[in-house]
CSV table of C-alpha atoms and ligand atoms in Angstrom, one decimal:
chain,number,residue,atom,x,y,z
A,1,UNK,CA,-49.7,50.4,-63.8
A,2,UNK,CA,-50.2,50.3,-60.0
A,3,UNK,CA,-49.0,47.5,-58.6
A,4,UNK,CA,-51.3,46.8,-54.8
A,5,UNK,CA,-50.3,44.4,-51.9
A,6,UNK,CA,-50.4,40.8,-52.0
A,7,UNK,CA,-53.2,38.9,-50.7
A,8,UNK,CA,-52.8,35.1,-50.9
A,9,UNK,CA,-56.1,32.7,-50.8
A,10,UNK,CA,-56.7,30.8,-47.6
A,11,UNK,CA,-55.1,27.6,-49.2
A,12,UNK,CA,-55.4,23.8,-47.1
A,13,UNK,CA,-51.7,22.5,-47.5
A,14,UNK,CA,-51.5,19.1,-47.9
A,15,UNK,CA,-48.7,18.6,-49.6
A,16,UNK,CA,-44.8,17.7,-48.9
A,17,UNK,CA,-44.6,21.3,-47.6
A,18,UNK,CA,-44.3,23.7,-46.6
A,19,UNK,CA,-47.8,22.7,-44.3
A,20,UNK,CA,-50.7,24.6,-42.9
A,21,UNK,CA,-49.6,26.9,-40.3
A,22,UNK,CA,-51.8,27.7,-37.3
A,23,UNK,CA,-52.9,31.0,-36.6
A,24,UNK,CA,-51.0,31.3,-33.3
A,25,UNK,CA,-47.6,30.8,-35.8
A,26,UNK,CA,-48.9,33.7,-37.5
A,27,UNK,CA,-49.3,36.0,-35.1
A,28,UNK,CA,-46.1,35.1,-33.9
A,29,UNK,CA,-45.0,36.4,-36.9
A,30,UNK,CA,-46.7,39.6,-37.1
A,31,UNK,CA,-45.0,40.7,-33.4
A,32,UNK,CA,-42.8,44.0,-33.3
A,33,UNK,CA,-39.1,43.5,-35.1
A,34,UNK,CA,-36.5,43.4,-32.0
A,35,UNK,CA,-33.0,44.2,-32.6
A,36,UNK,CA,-31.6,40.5,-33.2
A,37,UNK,CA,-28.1,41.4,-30.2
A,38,UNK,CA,-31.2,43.1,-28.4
A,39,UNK,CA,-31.4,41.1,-24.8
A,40,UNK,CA,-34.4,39.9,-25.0
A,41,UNK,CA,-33.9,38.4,-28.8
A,42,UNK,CA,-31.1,36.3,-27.0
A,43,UNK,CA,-33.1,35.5,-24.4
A,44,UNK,CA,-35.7,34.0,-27.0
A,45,UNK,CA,-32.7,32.5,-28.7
A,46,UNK,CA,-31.6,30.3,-25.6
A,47,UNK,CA,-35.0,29.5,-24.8
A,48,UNK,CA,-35.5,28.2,-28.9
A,49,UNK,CA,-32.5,26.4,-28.4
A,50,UNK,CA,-34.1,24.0,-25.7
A,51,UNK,CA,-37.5,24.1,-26.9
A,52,UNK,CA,-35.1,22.4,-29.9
A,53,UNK,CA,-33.1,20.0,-27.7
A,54,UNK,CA,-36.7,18.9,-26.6
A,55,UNK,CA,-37.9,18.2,-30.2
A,56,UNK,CA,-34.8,16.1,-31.0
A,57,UNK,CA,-34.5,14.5,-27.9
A,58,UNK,CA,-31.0,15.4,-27.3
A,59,UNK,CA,-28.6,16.9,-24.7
A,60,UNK,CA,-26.4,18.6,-27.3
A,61,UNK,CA,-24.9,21.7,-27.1
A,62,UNK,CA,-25.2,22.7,-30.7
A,63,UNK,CA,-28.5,22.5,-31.5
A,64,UNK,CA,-29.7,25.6,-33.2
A,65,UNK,CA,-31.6,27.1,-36.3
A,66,UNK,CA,-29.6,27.6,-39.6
A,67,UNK,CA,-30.7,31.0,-41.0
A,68,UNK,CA,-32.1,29.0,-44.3
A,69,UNK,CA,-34.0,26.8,-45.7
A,70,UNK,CA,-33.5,23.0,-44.9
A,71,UNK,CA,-31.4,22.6,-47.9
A,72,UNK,CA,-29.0,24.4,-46.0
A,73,UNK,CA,-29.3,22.8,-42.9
A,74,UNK,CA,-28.1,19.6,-45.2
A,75,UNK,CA,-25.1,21.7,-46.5
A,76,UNK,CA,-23.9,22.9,-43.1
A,77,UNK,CA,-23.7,19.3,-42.1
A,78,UNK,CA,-22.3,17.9,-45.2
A,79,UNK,CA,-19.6,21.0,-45.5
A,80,UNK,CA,-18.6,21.4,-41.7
A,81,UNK,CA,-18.0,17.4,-41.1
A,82,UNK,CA,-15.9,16.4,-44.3
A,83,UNK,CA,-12.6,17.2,-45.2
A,84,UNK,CA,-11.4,16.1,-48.8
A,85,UNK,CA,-11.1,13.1,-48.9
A,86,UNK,CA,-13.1,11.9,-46.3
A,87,UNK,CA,-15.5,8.6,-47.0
A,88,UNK,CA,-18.6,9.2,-46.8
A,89,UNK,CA,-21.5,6.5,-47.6
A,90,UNK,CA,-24.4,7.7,-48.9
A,91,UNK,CA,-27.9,5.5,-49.2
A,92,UNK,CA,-30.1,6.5,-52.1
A,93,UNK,CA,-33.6,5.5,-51.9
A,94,UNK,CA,-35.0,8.4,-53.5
A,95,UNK,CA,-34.7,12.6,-54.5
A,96,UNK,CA,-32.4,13.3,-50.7
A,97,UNK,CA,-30.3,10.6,-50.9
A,98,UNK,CA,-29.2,12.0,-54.1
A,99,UNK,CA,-28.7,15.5,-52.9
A,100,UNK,CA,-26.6,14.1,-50.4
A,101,UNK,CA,-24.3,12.9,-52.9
A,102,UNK,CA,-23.7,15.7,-54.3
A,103,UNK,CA,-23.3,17.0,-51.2
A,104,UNK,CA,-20.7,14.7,-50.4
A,105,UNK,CA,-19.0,15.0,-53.9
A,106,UNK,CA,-18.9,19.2,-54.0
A,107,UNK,CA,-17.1,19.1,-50.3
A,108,UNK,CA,-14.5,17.2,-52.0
A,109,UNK,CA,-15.7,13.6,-50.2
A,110,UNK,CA,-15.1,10.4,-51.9
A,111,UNK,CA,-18.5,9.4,-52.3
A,112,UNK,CA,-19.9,5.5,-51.7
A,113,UNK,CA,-23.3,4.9,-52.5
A,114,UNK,CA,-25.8,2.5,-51.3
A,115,UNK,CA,-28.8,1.9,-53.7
A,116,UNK,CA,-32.2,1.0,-52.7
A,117,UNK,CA,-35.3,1.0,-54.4
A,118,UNK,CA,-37.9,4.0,-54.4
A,119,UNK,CA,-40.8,3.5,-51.8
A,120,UNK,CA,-38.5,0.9,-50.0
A,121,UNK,CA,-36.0,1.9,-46.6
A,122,UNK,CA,-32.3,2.0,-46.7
A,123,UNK,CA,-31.2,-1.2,-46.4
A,124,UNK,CA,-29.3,-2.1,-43.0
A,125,UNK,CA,-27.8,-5.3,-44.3
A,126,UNK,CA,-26.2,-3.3,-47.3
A,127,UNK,CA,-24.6,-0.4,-45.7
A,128,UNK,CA,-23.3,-3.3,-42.5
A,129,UNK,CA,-21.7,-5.0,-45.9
A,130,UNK,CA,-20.5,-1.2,-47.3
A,131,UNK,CA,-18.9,-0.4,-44.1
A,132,UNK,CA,-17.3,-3.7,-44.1
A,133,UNK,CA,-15.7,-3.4,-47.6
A,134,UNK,CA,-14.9,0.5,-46.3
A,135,UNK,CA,-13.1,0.2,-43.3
A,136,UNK,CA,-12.0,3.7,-43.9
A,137,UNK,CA,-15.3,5.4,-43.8
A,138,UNK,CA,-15.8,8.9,-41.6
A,139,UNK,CA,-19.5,9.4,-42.4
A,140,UNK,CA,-22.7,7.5,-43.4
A,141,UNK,CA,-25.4,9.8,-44.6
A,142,UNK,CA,-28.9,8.4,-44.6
A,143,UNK,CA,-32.6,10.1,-44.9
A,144,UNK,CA,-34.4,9.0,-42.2
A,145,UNK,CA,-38.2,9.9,-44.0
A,146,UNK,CA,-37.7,10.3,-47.7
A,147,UNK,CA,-40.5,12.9,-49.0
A,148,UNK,CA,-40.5,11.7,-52.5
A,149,UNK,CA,-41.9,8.6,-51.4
A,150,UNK,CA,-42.9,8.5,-47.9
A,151,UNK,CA,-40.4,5.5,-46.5
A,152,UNK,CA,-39.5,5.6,-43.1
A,153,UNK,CA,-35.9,4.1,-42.1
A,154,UNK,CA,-34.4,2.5,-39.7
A,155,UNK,CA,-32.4,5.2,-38.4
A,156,UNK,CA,-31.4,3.9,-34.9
A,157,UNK,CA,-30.1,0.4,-36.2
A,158,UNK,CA,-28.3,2.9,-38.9
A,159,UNK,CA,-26.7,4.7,-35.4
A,160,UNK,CA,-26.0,2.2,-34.2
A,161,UNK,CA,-24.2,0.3,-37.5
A,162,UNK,CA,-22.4,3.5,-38.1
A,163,UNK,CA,-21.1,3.3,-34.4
A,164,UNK,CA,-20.0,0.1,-34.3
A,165,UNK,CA,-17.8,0.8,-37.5
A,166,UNK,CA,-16.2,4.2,-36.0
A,167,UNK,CA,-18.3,6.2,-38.5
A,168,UNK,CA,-20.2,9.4,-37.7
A,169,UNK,CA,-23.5,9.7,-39.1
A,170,UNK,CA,-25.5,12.5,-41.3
A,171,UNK,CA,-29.4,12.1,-40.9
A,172,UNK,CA,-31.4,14.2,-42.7
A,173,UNK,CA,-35.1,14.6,-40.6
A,174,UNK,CA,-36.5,17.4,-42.4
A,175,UNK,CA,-40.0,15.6,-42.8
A,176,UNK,CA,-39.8,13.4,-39.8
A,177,UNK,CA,-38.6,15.8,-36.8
A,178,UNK,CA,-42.0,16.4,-35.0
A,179,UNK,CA,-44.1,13.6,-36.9
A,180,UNK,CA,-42.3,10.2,-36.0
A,181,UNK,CA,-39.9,9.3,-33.5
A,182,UNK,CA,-36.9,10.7,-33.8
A,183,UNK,CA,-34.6,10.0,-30.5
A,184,UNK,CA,-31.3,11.9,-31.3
A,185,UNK,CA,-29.3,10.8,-28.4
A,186,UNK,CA,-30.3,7.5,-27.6
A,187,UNK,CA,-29.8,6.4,-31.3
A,188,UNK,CA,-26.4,8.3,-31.6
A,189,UNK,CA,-26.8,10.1,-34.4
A,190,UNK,CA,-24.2,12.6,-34.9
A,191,UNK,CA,-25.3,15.8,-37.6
A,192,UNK,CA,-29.0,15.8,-37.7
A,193,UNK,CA,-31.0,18.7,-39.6
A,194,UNK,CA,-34.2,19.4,-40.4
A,195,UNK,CA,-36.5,22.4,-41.6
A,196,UNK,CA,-39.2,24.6,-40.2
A,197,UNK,CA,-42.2,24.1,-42.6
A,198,UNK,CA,-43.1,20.4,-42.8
A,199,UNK,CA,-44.0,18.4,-39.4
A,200,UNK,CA,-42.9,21.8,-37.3
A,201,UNK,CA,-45.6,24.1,-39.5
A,202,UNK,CA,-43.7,27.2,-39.1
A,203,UNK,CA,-42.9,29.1,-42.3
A,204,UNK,CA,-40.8,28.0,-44.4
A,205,UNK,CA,-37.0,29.1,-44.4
A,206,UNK,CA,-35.5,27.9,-41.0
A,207,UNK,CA,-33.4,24.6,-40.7
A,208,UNK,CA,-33.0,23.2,-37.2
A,209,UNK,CA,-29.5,21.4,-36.8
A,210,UNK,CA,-27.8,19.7,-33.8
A,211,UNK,CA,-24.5,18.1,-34.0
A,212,UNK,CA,-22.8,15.7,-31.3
A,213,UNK,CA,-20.1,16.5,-29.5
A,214,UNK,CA,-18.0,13.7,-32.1
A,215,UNK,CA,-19.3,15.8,-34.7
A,216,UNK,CA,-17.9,19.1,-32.9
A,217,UNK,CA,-14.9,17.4,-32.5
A,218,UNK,CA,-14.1,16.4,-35.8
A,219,UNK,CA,-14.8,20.0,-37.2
A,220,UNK,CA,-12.9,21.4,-34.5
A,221,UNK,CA,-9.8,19.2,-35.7
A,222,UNK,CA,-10.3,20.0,-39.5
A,223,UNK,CA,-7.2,20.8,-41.3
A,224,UNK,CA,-8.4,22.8,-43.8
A,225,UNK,CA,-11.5,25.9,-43.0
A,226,UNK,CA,-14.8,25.2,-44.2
A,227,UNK,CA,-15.3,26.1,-47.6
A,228,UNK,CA,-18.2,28.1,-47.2
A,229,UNK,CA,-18.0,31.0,-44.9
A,230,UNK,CA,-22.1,31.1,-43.8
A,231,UNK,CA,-22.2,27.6,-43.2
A,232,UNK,CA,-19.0,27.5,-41.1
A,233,UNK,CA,-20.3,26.4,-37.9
A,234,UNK,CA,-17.4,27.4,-35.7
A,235,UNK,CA,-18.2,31.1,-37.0
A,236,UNK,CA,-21.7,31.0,-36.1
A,237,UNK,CA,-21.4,29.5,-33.0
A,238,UNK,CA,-19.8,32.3,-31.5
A,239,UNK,CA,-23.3,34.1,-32.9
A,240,UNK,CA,-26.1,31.4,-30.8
A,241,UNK,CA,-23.9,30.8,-27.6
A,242,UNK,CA,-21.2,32.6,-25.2
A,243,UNK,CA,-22.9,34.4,-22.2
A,244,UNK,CA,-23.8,38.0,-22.5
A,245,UNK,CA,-21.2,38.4,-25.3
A,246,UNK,CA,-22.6,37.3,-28.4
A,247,UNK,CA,-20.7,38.3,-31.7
A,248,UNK,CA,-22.5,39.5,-35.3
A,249,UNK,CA,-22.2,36.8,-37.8
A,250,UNK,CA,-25.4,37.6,-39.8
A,251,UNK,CA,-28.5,39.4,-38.7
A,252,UNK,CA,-31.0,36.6,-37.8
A,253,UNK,CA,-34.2,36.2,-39.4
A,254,UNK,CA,-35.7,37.4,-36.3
A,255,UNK,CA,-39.8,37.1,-36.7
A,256,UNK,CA,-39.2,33.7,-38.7
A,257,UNK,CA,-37.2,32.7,-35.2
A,258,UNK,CA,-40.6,33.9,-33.6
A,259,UNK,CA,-43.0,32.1,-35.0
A,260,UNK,CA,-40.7,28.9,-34.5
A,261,UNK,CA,-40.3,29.6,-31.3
A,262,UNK,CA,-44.4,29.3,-30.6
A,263,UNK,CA,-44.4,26.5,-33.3
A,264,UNK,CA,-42.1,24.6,-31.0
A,265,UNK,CA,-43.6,25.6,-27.6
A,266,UNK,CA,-47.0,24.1,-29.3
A,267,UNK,CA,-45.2,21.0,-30.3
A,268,UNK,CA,-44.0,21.2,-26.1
A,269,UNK,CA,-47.3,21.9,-24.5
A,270,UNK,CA,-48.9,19.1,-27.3
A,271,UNK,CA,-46.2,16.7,-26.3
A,272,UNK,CA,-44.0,15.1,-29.0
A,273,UNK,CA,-45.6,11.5,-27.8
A,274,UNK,CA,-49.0,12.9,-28.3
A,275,UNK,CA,-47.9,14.3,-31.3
A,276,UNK,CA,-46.3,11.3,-33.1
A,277,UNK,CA,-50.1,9.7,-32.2
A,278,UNK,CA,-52.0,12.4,-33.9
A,279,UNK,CA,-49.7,11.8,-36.8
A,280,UNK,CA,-50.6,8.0,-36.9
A,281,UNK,CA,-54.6,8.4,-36.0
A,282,UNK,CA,-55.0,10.9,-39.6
A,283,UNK,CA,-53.1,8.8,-41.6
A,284,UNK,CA,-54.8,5.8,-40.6
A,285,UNK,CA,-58.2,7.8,-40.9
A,286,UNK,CA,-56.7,9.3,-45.0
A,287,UNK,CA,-55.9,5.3,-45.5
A,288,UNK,CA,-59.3,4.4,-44.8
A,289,UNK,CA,-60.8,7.1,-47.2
A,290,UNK,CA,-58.3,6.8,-50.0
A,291,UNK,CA,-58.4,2.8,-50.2
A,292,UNK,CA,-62.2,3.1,-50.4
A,293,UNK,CA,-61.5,5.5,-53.2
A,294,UNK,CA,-59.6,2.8,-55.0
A,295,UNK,CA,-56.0,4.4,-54.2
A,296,UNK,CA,-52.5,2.1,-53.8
A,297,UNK,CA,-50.0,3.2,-51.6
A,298,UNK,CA,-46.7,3.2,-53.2
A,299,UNK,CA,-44.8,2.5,-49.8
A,300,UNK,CA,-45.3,-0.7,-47.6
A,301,UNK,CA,-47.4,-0.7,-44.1
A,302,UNK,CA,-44.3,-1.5,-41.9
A,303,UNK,CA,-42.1,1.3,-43.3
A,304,UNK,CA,-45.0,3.9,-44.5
A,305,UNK,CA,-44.5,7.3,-43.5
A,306,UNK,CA,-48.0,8.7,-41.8
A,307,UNK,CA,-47.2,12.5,-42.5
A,308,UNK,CA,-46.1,11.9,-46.1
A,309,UNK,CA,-48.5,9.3,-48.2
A,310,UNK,CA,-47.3,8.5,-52.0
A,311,UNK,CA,-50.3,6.9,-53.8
A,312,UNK,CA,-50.8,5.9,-57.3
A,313,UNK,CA,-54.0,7.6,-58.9
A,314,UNK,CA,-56.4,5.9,-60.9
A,315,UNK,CA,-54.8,5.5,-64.8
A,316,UNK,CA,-56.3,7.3,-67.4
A,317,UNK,CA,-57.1,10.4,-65.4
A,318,UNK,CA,-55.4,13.8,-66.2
A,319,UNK,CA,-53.7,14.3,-62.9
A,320,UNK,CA,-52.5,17.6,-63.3
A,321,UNK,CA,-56.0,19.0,-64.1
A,322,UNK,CA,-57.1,17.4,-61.1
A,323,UNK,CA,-54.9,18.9,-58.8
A,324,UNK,CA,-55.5,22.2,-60.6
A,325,UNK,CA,-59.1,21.4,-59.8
A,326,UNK,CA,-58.8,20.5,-56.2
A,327,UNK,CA,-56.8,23.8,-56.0
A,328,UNK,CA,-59.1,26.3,-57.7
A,329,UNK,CA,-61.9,24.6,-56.3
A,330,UNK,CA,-61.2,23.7,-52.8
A,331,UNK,CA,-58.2,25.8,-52.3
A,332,UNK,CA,-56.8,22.3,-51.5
A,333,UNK,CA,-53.1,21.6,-52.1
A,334,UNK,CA,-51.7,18.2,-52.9
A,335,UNK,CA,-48.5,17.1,-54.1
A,336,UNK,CA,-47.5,15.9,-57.6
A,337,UNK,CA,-45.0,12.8,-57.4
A,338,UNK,CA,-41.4,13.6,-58.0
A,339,UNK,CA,-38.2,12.3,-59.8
A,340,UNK,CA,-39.3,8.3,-60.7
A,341,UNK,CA,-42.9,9.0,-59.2
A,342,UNK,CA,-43.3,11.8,-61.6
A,343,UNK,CA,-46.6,11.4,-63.2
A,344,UNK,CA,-47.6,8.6,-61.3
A,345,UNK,CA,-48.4,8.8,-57.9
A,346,UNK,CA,-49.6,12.4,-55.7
A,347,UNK,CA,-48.4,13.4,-52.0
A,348,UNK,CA,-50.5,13.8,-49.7
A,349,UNK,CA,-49.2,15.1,-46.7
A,350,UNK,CA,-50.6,15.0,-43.0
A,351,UNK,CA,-48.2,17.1,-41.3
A,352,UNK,CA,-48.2,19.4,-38.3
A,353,UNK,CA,-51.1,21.9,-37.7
A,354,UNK,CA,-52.4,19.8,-41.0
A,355,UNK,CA,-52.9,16.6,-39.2
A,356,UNK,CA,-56.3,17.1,-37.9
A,357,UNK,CA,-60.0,15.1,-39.4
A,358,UNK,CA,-60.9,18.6,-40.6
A,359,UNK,CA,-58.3,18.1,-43.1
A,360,UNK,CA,-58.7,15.1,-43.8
A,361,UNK,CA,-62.4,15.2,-44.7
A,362,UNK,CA,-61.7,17.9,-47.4
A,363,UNK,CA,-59.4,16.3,-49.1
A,364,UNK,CA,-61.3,13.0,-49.1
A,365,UNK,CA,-64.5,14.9,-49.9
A,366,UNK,CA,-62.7,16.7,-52.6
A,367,UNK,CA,-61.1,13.5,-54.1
A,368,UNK,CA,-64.2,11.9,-54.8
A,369,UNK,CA,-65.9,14.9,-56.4
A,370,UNK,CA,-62.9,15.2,-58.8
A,371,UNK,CA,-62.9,11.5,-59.6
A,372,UNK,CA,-66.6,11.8,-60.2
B,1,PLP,C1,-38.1,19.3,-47.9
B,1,PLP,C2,-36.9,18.5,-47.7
B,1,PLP,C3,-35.6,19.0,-47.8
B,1,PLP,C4,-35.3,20.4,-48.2
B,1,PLP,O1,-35.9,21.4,-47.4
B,1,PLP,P1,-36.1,22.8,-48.0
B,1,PLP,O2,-36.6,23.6,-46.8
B,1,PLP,O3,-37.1,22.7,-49.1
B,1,PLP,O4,-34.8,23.3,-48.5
B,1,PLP,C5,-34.6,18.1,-47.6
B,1,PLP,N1,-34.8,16.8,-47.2
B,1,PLP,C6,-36.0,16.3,-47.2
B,1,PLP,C7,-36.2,14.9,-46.8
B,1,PLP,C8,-37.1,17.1,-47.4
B,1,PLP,O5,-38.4,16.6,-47.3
């Protein structure tokens, strides 16, 4: 049996990623390897590193790309900033926020969790009350857009809590860097990371991190190394900074860093105001089409994500056949609901390059055929 290359469809993504990618990404992608200590790699390096800063609004030092996928980006925070024992509040308001327990709980943190509801925001009165009883709390962990249900929190009045109390702060902004405001320094927030295939619509596989110079600090004063050699930031830092005399850690995944590289100068040249807008106008446009269709959103107006959008489909309809349908027919990708939404709400998600009417249209279009 021969086996022949690959050749995927032309799919629309409109899921909770990874999202459409623009053809300018994927040329980016298809440039010459370079040697990743070549010059002019490091060159692109340093100039991906502000094109970064920009995108998280920040001054930091560290903000770079974690050679993997966001998942790790959440790791390399979680194991460079606790030390056993360490407190560490976590909110749980849906699939993340437990993640980031376990997180907490495999780097040997004492774990204290803050419960809210699926489709609702981390509450600010109940981790202000958690910090209270905790006076001895180093970190609170929050997820500033949760994907499995598309609530946006409140992540500056979160900053701003956690400072108050003397507590750093781990923010995951995988789905919002790029689609919502997200103000890094002027909200305070400590060890923020995020990935490369949701609002940024690079491929998948890259997870942007910056950490404060607290958050430096504290893993500079650790008393015991980081448990996991790859994710030990003080290792790789020697790798994305130092002038002229940058040390191997691991060889980079150099045409991924390409293509984020011109996914980032488009999110630049766009602007990240402009950006955020588009984000709004096609989800309001999507609201418009899906409540005619008869859909409910799962999350409320004031805290709705407009890149991710949880709905509940019609009862009594096979859902999984329709996606299959809108996927073999349209080449249309939506997402299925996950943990407590399982089998009762999709994703649709408006993200990046996918945020445009053209997108929108097909998946309306294609919706009302299928429900037909
Ligand atoms: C997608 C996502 C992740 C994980 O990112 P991967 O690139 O899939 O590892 C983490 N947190 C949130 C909120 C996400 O949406």
């Amino acid at each position: 049996m021969t086996i022949s290359s690959f050749i995927p469809p032309h799919r629309t993504l409109m899921g909770p990623g990874p999202s459409d990618i623009s053809p300018q990404v994927l040329q980016a992608l298809s440039r010459p390897t370079i040697g990743h200590l070549d010059p002019l790699f490091i060159g692109m390096m340093d100039e991906l590193k502000s094109l970064l800063k920009y995108a998280f609004q920040t001054d930091n030092e560290f903000t770079i790309a974690v050679s993997a996928p966001g998942s790790a980006g959440m790791e390399t925070c979680f194991v460079n900033l606790i030390e056993p024992g360490d407190k560490v509040i976590v909110c749980r308001n849906g699939v993340f926020g437990e993640r980031m327990r376990e997180n907490v709980v495999r780097a040997g943190g004492d774990a204290v969790l803050v419960d809210d509801q699926w489709g609702e925001p981390v509450s600010v009165d109940k981790v202000e009350k958690a910090l209270k009883e905790n006076p001895d709390t180093k970190i609170v962990a929050f997820v500033h857009a949760e994907t499995s249900t598309g609530a946006l929190s409140d992540a500056q009045a979160l900053g701003a809590l956690a400072k108050q109390y003397g507590a750093l702060t781990i923010v995951d902004a995988v789905t919002s860097l790029g689609g919502v405001p997200l103000l890094v320094d002027e909200w305070q927030l400590d060890a923020v990371y995020s990935g490369s295939q949701k609002c940024l619509s690079c491929v998948p596989g890259l997870s942007p991190v910056t950490l404060s110079p607290k958050a430096l600090e504290k893993i500079q004063s650790r008393h015991t190394p980081v448990q996991s050699w790859f994710l030990d930031q003080s290792l790789v830092l020697g790798y994305w900074s130092g002038e002229g005399k940058r040390s191997y850690h691991h060889t980079a995944p150099v045409n991924s860093l390409y293509a984020l590289h011109e996914s980032l100068v488009l999110l630049k040249n766009e602007g990240l105001e402009n950006a955020w807008q588009r984000h709004r106008t096609m989800h309001t446009k999507l609201k418009q089409g899906l409540e005619a269709l008869g859909f409910e959103f799962v999350v409320k107006e004031p805290y709705r994500l407009p890149q991710l959008n949880a709905v509940y489909f019609p009862q009594g309809i096979d859902e999984a056949s329709v996606r299959s349908h809108l996927l073999n027919e349209y080449n249309l990708e939506i997402g299925a609901g996950l943990g407590e939404l399982a089998g009762k709400a999709w994703r649709i998600g408006v993200m990046g390059y996918g945020a445009r009417s053209e997108n929108i249209s097909l998946c309306l279009g294609a919706l009302e055929e299928s429900l037909r």
